[in-house]
Short mmCIF file of C-alpha atoms and ligand atoms in Angstrom, two decimals:
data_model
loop_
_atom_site.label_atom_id
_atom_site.label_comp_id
_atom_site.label_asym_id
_atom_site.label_seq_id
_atom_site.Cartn_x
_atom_site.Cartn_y
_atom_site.Cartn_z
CA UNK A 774 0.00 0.00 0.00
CA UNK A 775 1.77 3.39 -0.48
CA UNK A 776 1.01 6.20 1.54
CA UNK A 777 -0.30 8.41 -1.69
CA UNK A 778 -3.66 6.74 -1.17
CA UNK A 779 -4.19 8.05 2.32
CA UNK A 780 -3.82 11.60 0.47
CA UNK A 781 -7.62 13.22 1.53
CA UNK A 782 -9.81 14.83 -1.24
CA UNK A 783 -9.87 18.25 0.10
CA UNK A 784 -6.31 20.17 -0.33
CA UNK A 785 -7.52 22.98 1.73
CA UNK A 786 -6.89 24.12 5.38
CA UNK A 787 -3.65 21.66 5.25
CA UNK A 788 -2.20 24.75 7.28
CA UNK A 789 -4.52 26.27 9.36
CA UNK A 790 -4.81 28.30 12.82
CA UNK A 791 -8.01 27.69 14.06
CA UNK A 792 -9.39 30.59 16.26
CA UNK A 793 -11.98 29.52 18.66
CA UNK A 794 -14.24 32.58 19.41
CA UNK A 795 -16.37 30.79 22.21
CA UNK A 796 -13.07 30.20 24.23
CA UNK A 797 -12.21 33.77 23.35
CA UNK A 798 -15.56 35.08 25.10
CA UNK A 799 -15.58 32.81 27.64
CA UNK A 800 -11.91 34.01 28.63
CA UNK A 801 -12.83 37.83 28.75
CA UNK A 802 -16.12 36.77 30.47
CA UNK A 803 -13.94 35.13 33.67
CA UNK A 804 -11.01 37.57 33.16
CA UNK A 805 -13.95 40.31 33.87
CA UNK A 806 -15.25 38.53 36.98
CA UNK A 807 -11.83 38.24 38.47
CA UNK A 808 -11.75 42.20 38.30
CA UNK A 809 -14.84 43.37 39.02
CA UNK A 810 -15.51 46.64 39.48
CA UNK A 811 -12.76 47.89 37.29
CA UNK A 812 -12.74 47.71 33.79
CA UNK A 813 -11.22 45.64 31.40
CA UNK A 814 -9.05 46.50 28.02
CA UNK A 815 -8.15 43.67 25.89
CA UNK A 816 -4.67 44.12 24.65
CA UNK A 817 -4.92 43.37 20.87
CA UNK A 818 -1.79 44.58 19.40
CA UNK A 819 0.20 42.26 17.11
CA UNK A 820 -2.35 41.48 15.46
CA UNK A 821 -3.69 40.34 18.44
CA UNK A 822 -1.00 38.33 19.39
CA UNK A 823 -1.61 36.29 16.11
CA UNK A 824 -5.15 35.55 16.27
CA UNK A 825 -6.07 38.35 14.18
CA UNK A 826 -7.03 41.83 15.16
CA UNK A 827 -10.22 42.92 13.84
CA UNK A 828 -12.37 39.63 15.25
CA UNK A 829 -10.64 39.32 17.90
CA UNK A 830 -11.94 43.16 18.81
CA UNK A 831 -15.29 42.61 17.99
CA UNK A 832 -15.48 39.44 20.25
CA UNK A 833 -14.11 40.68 23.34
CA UNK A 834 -15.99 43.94 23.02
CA UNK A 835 -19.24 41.57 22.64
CA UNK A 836 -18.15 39.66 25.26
CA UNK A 837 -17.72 42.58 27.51
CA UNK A 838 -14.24 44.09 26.99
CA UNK A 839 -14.94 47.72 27.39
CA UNK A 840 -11.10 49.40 26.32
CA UNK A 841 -8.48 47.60 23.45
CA UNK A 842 -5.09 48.23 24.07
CA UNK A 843 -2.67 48.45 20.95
CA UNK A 844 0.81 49.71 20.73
CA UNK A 845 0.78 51.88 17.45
CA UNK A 846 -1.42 54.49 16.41
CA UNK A 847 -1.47 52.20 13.19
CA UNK A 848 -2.94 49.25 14.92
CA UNK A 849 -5.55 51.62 16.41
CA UNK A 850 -6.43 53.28 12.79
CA UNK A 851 -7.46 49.74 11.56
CA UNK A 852 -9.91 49.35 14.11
CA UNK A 853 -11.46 52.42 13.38
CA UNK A 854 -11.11 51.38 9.05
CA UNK A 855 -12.82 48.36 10.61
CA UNK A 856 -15.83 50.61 12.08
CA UNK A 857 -14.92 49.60 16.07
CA UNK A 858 -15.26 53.04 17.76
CA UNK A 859 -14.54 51.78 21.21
CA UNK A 860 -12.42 53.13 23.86
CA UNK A 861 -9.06 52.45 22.45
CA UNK A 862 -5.23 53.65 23.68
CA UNK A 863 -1.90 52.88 21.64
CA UNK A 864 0.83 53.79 23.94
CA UNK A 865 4.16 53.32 21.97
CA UNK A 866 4.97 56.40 19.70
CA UNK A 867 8.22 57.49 17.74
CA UNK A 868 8.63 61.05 15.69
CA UNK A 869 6.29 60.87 12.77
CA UNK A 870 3.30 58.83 14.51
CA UNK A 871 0.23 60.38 12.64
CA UNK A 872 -0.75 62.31 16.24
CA UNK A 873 -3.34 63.97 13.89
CA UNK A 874 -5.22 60.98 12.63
CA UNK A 875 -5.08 59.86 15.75
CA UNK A 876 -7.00 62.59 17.58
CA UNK A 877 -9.13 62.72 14.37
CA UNK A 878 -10.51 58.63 15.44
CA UNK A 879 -11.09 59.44 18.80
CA UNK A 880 -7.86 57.34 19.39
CA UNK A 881 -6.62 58.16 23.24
CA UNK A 882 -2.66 58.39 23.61
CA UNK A 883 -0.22 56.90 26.32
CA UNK A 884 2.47 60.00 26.73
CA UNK A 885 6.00 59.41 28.28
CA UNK A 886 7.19 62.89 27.56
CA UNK A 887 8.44 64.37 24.26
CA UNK A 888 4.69 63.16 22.73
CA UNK A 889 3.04 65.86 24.68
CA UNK A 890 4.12 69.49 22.35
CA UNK A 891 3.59 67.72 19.21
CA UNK A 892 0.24 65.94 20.33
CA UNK A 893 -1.03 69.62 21.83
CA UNK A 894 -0.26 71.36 18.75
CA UNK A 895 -2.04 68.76 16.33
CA UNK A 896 -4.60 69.35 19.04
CA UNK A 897 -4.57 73.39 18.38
CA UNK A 898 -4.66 73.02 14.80
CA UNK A 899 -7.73 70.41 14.79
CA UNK A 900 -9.90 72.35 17.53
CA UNK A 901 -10.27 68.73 19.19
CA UNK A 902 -9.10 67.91 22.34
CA UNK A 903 -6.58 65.08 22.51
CA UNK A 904 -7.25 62.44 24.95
CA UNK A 905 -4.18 61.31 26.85
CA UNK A 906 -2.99 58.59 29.70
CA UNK A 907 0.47 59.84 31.33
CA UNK A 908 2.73 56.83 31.76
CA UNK A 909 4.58 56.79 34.92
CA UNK A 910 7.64 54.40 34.32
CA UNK A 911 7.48 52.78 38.15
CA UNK A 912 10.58 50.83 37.20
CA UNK A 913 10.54 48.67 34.18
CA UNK A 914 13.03 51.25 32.58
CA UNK A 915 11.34 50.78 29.02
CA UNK A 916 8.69 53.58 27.99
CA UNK A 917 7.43 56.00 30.68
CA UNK A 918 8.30 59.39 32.63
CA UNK A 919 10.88 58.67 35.17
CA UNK A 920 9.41 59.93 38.74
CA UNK A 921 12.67 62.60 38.52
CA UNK A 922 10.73 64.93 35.51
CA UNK A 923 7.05 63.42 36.61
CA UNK A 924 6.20 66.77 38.21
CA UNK A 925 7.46 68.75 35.16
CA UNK A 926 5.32 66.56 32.94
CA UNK A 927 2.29 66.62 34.40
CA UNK A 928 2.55 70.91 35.19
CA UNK A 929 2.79 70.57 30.95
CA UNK A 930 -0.30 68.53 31.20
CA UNK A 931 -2.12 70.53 33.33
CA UNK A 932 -1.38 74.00 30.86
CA UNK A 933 -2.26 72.26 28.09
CA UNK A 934 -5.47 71.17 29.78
CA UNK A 935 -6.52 74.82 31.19
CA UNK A 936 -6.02 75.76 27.54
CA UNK A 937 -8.37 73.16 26.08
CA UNK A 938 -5.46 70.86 24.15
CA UNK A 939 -5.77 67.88 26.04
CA UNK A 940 -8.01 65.77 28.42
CA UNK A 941 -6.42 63.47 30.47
CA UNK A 942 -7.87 60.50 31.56
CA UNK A 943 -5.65 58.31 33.01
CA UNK A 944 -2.45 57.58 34.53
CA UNK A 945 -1.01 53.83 33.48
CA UNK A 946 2.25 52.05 33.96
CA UNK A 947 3.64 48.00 33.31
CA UNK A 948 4.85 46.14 35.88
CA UNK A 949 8.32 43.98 35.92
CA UNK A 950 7.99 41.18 38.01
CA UNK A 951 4.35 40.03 38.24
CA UNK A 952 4.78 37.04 36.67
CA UNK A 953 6.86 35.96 39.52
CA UNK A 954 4.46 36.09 42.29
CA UNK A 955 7.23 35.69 45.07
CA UNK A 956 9.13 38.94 43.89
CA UNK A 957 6.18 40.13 45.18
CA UNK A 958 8.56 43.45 46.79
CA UNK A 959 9.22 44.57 43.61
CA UNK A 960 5.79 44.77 42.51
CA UNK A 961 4.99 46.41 46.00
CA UNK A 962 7.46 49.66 44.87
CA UNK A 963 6.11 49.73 41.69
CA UNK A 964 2.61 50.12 43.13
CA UNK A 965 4.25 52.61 45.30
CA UNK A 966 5.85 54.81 42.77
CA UNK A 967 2.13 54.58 40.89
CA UNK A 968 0.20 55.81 43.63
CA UNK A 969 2.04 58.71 44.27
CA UNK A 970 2.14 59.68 40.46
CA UNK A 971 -1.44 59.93 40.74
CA UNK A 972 -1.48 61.72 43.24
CA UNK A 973 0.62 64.30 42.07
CA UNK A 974 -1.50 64.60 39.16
CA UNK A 975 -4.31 65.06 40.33
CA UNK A 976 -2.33 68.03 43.12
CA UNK A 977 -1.90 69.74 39.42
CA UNK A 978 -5.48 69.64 38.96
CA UNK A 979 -5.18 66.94 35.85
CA UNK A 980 -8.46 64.39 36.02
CA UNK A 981 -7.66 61.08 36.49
CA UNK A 982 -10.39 58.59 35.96
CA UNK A 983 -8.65 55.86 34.87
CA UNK A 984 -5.47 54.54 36.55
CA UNK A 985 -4.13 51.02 35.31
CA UNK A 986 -1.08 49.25 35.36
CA UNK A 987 -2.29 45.59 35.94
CA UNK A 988 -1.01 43.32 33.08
CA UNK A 989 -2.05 39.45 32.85
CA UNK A 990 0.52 38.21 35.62
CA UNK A 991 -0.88 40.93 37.95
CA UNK A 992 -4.53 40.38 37.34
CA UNK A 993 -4.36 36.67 38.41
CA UNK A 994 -1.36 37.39 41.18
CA UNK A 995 -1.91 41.06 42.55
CA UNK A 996 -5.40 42.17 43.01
CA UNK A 997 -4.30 45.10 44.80
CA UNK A 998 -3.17 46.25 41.09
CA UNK A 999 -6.44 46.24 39.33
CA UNK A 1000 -7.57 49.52 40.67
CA UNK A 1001 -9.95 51.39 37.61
CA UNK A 1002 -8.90 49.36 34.66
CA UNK A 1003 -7.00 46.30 33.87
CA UNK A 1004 -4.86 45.45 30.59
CA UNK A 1005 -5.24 41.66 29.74
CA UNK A 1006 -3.25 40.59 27.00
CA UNK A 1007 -1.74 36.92 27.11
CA UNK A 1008 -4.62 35.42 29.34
CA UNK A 1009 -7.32 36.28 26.95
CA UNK A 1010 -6.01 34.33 24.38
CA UNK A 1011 -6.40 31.36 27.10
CA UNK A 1012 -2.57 31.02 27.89
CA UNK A 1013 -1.02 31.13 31.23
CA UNK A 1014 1.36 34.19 32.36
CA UNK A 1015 3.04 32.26 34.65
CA UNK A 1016 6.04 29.40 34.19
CA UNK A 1017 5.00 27.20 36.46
CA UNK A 1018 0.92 27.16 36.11
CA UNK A 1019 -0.77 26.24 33.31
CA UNK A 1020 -3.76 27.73 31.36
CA UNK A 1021 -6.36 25.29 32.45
CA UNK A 1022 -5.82 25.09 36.05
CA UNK A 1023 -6.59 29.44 35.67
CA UNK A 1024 -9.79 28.29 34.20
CA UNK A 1025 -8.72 29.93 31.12
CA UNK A 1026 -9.61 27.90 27.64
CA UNK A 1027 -6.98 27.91 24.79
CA UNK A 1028 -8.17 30.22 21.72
CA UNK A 1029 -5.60 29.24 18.59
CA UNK A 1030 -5.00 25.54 17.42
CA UNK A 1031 -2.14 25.12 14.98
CA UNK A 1032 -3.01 22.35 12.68
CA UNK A 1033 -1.43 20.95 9.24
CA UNK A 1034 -1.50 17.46 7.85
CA UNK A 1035 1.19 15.04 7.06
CA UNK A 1036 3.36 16.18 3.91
CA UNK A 1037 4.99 12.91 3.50
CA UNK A 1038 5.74 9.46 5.30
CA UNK A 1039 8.61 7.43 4.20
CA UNK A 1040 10.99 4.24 5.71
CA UNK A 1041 14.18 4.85 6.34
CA UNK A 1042 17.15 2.68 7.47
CA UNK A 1043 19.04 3.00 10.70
CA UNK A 1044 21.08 5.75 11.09
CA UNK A 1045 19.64 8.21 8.66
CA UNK A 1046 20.39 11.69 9.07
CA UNK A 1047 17.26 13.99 8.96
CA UNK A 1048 17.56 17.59 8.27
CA UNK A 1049 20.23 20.34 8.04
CA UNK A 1050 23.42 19.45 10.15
CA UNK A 1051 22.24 16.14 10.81
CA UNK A 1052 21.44 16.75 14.39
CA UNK A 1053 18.90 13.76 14.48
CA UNK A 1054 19.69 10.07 13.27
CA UNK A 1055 17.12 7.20 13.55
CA UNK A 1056 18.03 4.76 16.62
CA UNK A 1057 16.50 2.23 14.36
CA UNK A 1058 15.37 1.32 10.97
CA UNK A 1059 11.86 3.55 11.06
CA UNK A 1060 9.09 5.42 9.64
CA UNK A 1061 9.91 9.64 9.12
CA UNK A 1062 6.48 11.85 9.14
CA UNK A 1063 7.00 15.30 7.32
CA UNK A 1064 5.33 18.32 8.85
CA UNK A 1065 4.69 21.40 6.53
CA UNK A 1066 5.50 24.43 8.53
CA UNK A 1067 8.69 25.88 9.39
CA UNK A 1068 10.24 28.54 10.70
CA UNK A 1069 8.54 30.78 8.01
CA UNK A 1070 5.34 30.27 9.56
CA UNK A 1071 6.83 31.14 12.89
CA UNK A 1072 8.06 27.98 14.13
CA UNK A 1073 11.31 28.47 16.37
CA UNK A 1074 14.16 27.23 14.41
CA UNK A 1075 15.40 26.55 17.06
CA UNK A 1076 13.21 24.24 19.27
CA UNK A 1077 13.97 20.66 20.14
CA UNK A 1078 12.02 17.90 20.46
CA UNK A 1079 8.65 19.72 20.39
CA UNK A 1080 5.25 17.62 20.86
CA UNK A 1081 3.47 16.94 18.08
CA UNK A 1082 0.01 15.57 17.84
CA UNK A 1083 -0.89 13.31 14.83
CA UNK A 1084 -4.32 11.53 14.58
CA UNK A 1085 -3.93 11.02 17.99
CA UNK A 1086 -0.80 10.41 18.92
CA UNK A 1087 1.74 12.95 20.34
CA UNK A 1088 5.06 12.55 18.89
CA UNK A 1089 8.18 14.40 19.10
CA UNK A 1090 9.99 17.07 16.67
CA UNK A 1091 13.83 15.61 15.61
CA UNK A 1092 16.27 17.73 13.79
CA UNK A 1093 16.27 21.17 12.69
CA UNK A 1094 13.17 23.28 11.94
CA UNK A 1095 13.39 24.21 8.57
CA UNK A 1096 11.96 27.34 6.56
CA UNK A 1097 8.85 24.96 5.49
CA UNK A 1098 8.74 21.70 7.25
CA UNK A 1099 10.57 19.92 10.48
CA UNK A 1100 10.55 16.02 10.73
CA UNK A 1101 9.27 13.07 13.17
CA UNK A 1102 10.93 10.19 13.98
CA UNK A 1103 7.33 7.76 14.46
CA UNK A 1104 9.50 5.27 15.79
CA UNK A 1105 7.49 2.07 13.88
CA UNK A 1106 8.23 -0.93 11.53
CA UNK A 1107 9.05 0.51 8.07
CA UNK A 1108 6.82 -1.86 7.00
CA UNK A 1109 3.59 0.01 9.12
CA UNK A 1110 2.06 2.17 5.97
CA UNK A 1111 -1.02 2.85 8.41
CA UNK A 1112 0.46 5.58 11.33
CA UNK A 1113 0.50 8.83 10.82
CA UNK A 1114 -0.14 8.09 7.07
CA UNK A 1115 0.30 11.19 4.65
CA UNK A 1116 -2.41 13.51 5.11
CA UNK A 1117 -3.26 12.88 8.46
CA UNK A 1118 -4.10 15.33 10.98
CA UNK A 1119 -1.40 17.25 12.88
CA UNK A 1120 -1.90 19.96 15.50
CA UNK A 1121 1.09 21.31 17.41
CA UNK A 1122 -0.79 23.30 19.70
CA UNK A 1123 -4.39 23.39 20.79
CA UNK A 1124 -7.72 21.99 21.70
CA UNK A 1125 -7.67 18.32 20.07
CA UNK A 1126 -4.55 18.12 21.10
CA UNK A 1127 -4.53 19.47 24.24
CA UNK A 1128 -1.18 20.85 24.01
CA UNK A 1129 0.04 23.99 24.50
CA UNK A 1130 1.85 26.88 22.88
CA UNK A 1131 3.48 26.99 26.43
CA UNK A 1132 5.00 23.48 25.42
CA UNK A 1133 6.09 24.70 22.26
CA UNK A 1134 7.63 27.43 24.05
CA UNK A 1135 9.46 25.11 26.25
CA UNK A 1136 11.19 23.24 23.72
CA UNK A 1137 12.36 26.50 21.77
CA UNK A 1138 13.39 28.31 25.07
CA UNK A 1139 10.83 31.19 24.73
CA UNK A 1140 7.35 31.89 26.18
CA UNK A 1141 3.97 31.09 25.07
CA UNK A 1142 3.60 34.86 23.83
CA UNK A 1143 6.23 34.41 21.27
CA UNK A 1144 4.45 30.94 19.84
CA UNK A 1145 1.46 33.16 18.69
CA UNK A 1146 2.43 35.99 18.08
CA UNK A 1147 5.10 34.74 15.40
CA UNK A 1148 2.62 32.45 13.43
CA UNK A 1149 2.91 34.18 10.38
CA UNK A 1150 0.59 35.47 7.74
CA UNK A 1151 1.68 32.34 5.48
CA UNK A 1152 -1.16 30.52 7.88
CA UNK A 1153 -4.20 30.96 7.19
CA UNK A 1154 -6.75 31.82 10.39
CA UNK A 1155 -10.20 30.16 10.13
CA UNK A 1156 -12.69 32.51 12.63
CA UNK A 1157 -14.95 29.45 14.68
CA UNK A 1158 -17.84 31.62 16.32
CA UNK A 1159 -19.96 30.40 19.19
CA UNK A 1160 -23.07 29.81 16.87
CA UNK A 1161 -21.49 27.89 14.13
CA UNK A 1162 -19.71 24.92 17.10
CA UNK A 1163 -23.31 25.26 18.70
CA UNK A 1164 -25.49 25.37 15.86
CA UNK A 1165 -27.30 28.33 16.78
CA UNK A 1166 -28.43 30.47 14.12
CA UNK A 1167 -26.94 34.12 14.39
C1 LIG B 352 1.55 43.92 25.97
C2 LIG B 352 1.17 44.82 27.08
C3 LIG B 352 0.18 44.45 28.02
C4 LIG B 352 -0.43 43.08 28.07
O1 LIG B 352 0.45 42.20 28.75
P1 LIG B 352 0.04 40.68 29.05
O2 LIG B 352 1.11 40.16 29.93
O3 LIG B 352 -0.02 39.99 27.74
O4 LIG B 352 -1.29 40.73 29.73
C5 LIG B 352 -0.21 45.39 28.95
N1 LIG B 352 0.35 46.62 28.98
C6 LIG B 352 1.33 46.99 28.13
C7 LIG B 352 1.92 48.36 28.24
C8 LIG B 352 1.78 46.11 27.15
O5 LIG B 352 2.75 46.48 26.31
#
């Protein structure tokens, strides 16, 4: 029998992430009860961390997600292209972000510092008010005022505001540590450093309605952090923050499966080499599975032994990822045409599975952010909504 008959009629989805809306709501729905009363902004930059940005907004907003968080100004202008018109902040800015459009889509702004002149005069010229959330860097050392020019910033603030440029409407700041519950000192200054930021603020007269600085780590580990409004990124997407807890056991529900199907399946003596720099030879005279995505679809070149689920089975990675493909070893009789035969189902992450992009993560030495967030446009995301796995018209 040769594996070419095993080859299934329909060539599509043989690369596919799968994003499961109803795991999507349901994770925004408990994220929301954890926080309770303040309010929560999904973080959906990056294309929502891979799962795709514009339905992943319109979900979590349906699901009760009153703020999305993006980085760019960009990311926030295709939302509005997209017709969302929700509460939205991008906080990362560099000379010759489009301040202008921005204040034109009722975009608010995160402001470190050197953002505030050129947002005020785009301001001036437009007759709109600009709507603006002072970071306070509490000791990350990456984007934010340090507490040495805070006071200077927000007297800026506060002229701008008597003069009708600006509104602000919150203070925010990102944490360091939180994913390490027991460094829970560090988080303890942070909070510190936030607190009195605010407070000076609002000594200068500037509103502040909104204060937030709770990321995914800190929502689950530091409730003391959620204060007005919380920014959930990884958890939403049903993956754990932490290292040493996994998704399920945080009641959260994994959101993308990465499926393919077997390329090819082919015997192969003892002691065959498989893949660039032969860093894997067979133990025995076997069967080798070929896997279609590589490191051009975002898997780590350089992970090791990852799990792989086929029709079943969870089998392990050998040799190097490649641009397109990476190998298993099925360890059977050359002479078994019937495991893992070409075509079959593969998933490397997700819910038939049940593994992880945390495991993924493990065997590449990264985090279960970077999984996602790499899978590249070359696969193509297939939107599951509640009503189509339920069979609920809607
Ligand atoms: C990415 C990001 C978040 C979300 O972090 P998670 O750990 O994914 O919840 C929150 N705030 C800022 C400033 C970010 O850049």
């Amino acid at each position: 029998m040769s594996s070419a008959e095993f080859i299934p009629e329909a060539p599509d989805g043989h690369r596919i992430a799968v994003i499961n809306h109803a795991n999507l709501a349901h994770n925004i729905r408990v994220i929301k009860d954890w926080v309770a009363p303040a309010q929560l902004m999904a973080v959906v930059k990056a294309d929502a961390y891979g799962h795709g940005l514009i339905p992943v907004a319109r979900t979590v907003l349906e699901a009760g997600a009153s703020w999305l968080g993006v980085v760019l100004v960009e990311e926030a202008l295709q939302l509005r292209a997209a017709g969302i018109t929700s509460p939205t902040l991008a906080w990362l800015h560099a000379p010759g972000t489009d301040f202008a459009q921005a204040v034109e889509h009722n975009i608010d702004l995160g402001v470190s510092g050197w953002e505030l002149p050129y947002i005020a005069s785009v301001a001036e010229q437009m007759g709109t008010p600009a709507k603006i959330h002072l970071k306070i860097d509490t000791g990350l050392g990456r984007n934010g005022c340090v507490p040495e020019q805070w006071e200077d910033l927000v007297k800026t603030a506060a002229r701008y505001q008597q003069q009708g440029l600006i509104r602000t409407v919150g203070v925010f700041s990102h944490l360091a540590v939180a994913d390490e519950p027991e460094r829970e000192e560090d988080v303890d200054e942070q909070l510190r450093v936030f607190h009195w930021a605010v407070e000076r603020a609002r000594t200068h007269g500037l509103t502040i309605d909104l204060r937030n600085i709770a990321n995914s780590p800190a929502i689950l580990s530091r409730p003391d952090t959620h204060l007005d409004l919380v920014r959930a990124g990884v958890a939403i997407y049903g993956l754990s923050p932490f290292a040493d807890r996994c998704a399920e056991d945080l009641g959260l529900r994994p959101v993308m499966s990465l499926r393919t199907r077997v390329a090819n399946n082919k015997p192969v003596p003892k002691g065959q080499g498989v893949s660039y720099g032969y860093l894997y030879h067979t133990s025995a005279p076997t069967r080798l599975a070929l896997i279609p995505l590589g490191y051009a679809d975002g898997i780590p070149r350089i992970a090791r032994e990852a799990p792989v689920w086929i029709d079943g089975t969870i089998y392990r990675s050998c040799g190097r990822v490649a641009m397109d493909q990476f190998v298993v070893d099925l360890h059977i009789s050359p002479e078994d045409t019937v495991t893992a035969p070409v075509g079959a189902e593969v998933e490397l992450f997700g819910e038939r599975s049940g593994l992880s992009a945390a495991h993924w993560a493990q065997s590449a030495g990264t985090i279960n952010y970077e999984i996602v967030s790499r899978i590249s446009q070359r696969v193509p995301r297939q939107h599951i909504y509640p009503h189509v796995s339920e069979g609920i018209d809607g």
